[in-house]
PDB file of C-alpha atoms in Angstrom:
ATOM      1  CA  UNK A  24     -25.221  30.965   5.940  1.00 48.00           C
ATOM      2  CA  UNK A  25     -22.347  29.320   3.654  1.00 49.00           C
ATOM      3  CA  UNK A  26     -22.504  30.175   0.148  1.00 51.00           C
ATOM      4  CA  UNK A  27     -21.379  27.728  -2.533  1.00 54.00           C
ATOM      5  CA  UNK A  28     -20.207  28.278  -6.120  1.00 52.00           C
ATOM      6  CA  UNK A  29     -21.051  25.728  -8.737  1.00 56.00           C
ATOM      7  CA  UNK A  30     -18.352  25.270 -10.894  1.00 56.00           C
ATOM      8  CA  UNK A  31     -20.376  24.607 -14.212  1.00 60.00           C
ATOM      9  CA  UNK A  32     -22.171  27.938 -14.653  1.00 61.00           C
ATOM     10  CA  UNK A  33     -20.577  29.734 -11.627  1.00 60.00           C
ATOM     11  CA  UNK A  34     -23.773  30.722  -9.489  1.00 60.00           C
ATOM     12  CA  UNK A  35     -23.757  30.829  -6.718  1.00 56.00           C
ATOM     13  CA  UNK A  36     -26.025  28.346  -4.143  1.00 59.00           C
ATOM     14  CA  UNK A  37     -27.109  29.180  -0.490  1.00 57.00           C
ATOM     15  CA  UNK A  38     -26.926  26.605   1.583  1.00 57.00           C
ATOM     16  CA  UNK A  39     -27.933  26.579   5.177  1.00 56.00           C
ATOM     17  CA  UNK A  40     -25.903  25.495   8.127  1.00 52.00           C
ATOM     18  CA  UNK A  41     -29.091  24.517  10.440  1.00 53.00           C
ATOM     19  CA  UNK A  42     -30.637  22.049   8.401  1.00 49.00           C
ATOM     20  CA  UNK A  43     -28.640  19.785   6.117  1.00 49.00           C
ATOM     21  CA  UNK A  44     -31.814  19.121   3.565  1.00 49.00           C
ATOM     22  CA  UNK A  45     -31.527  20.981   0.510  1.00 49.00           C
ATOM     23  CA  UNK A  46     -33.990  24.150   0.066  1.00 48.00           C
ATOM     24  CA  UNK A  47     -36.396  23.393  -2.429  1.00 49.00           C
ATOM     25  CA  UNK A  48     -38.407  27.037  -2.455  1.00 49.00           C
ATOM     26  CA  UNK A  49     -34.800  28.818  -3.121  1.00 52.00           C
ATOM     27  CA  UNK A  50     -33.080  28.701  -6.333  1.00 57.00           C
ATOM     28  CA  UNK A  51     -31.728  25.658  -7.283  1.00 56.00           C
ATOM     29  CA  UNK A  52     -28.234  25.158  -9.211  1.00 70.00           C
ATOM     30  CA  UNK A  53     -28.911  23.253 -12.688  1.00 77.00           C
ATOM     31  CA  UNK A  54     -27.113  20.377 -10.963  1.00 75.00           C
ATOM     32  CA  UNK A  55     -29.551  20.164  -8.027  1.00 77.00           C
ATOM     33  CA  UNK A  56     -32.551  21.276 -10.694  1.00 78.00           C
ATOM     34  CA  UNK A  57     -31.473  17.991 -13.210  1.00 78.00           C
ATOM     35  CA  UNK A  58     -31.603  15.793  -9.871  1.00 78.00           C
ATOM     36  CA  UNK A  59     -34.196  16.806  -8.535  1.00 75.00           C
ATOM     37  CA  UNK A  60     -35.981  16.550 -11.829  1.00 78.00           C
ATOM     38  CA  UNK A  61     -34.689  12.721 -12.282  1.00 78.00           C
ATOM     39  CA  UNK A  62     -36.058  11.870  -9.117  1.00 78.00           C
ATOM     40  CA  UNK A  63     -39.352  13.179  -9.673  1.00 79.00           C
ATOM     41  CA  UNK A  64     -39.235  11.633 -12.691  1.00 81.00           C
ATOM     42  CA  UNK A  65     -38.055   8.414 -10.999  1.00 78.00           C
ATOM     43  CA  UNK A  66     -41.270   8.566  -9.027  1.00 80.00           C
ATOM     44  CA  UNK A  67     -43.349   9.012 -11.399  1.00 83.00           C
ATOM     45  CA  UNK A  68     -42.265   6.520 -13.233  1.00 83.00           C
ATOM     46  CA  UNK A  69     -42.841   4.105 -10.254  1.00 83.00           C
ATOM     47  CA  UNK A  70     -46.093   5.583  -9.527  1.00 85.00           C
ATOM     48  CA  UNK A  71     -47.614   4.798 -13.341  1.00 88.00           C
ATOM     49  CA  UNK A  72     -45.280   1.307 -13.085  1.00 87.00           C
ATOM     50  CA  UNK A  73     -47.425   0.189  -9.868  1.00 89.00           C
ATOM     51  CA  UNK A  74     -50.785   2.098 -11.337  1.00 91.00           C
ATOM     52  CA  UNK A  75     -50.074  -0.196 -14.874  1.00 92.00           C
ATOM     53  CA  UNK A  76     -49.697  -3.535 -12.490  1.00 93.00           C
ATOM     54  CA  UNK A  77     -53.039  -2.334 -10.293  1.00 94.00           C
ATOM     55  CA  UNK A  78     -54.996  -1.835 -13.639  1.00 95.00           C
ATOM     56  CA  UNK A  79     -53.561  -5.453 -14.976  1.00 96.00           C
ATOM     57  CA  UNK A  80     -54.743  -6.859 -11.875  1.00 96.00           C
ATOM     58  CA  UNK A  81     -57.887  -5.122 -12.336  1.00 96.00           C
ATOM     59  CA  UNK A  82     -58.392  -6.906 -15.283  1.00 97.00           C
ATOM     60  CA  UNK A  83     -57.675  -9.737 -14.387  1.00 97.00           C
ATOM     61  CA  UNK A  84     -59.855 -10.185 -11.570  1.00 97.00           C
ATOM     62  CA  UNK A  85     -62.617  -8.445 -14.030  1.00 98.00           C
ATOM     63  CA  UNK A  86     -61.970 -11.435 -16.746  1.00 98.00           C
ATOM     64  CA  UNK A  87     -61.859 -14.027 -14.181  1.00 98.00           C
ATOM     65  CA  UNK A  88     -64.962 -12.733 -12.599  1.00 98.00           C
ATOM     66  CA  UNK A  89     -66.725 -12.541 -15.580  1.00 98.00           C
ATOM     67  CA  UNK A  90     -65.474 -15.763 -16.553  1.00 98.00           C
ATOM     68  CA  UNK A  91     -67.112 -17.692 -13.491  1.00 98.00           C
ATOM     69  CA  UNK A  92     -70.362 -15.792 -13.932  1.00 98.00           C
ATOM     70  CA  UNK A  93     -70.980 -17.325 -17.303  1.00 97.00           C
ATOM     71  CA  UNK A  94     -69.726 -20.832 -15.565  1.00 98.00           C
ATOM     72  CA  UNK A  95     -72.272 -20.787 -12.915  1.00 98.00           C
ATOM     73  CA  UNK A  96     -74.891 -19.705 -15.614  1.00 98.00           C
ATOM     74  CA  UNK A  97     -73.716 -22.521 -17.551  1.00 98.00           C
ATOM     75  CA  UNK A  98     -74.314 -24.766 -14.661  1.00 98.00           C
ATOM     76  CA  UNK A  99     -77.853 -23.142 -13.205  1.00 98.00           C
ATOM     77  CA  UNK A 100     -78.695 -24.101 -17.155  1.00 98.00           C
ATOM     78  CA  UNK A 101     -77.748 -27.469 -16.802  1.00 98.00           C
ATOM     79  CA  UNK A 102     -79.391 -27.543 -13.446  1.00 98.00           C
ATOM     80  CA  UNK A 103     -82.760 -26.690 -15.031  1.00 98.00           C
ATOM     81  CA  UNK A 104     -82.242 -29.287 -17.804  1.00 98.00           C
ATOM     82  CA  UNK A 105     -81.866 -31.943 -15.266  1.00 98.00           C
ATOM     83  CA  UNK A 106     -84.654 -30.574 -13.144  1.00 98.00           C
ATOM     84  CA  UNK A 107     -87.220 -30.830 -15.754  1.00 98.00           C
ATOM     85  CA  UNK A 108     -85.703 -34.488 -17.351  1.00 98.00           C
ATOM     86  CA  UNK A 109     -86.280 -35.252 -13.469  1.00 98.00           C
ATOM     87  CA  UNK A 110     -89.568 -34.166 -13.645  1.00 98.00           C
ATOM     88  CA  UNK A 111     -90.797 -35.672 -16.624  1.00 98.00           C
ATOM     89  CA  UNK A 112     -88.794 -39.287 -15.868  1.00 98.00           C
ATOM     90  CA  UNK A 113     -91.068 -39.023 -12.974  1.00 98.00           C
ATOM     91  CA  UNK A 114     -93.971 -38.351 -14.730  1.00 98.00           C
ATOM     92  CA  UNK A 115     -93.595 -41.086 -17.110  1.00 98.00           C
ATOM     93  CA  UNK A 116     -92.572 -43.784 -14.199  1.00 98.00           C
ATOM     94  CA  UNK A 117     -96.081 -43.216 -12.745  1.00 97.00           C
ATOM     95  CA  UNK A 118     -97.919 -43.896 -15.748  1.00 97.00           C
ATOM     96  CA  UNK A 119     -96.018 -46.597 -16.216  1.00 97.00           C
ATOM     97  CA  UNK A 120     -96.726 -47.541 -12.526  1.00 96.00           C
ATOM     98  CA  UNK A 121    -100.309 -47.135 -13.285  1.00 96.00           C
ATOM     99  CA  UNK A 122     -99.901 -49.672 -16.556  1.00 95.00           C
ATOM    100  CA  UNK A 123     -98.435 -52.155 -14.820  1.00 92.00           C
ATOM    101  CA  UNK A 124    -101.167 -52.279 -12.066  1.00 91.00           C
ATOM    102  CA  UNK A 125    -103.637 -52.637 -14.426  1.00 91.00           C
ATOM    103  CA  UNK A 126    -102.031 -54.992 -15.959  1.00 90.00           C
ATOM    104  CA  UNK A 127    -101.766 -57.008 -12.851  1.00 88.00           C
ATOM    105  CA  UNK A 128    -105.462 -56.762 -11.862  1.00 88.00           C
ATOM    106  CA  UNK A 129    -106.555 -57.925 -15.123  1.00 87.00           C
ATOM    107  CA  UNK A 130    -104.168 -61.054 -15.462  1.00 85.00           C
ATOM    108  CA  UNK A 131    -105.574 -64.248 -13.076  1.00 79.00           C
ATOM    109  CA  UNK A 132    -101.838 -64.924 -12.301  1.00 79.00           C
ATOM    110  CA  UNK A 133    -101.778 -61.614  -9.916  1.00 73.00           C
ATOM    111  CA  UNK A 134    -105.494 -61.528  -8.653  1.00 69.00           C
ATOM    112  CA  UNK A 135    -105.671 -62.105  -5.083  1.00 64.00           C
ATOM    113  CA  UNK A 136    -107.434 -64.888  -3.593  1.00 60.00           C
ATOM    114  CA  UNK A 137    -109.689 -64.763  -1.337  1.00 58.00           C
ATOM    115  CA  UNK A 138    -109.508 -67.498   1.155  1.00 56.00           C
ATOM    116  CA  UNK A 139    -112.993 -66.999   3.012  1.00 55.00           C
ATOM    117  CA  UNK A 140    -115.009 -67.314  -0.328  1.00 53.00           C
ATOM    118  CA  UNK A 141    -113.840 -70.390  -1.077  1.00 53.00           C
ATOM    119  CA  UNK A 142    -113.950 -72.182   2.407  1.00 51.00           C
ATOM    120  CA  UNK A 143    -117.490 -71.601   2.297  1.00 48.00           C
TER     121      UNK A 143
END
């Protein structure tokens, strides 16, 4: 075991010759303690950076969700609109199919003639 003295507040730091990492369950100098503490806060900070960019994507994809739901019911409206115009254009063509075949039965122009009766 080496033993190391910070020269800020003169404690002293063990350090162990085995394993290079630093010892995070001993006691930390105030050096080690203020970097350690900026990279935790480093992380965090990344953490709630990419947890701010998932929640605007989130939204996003909420609002644009949201926004093609009230398209399509926009559209299935307009679908029923043109069903029922459909419906009663339809409706109205047959009685006016019906009109016009009275029409034609009753005018001499459109009656058919029957060949047989007059031959006879």
């Amino acid at each position: 075991m080496e033993l190391s003295v910070d020269e800020e507040d003169g404690t002293f730091t063990n350090i162990s010759l085995a394993d290079d990492s630093e010892h995070l369950s001993g006691r930390l100098s105030s050096k080690e303690e203020r970097a350690h503490s900026a990279m935790m806060n480093a992380d965090m900070d990344a953490v709630e950076a990419e947890n701010q960019v998932e929640l605007e994507e989130k939204t996003r994809l909420i609002n644009q969700v949201l926004e093609l739901q009230h398209t399509l019911e926009d559209l299935s409206a307009r679908v029923d609109a043109v069903k029922e115009e459909n419906l009663k254009l339809k409706s109205e063509n047959q009685v006016l199919g019906q009109y016009i075949e009275n029409l034609m039965s009753a005018s001499s122009v459109f009656q058919t003639t029957d060949t047989k009766s007059k031959r006879k």
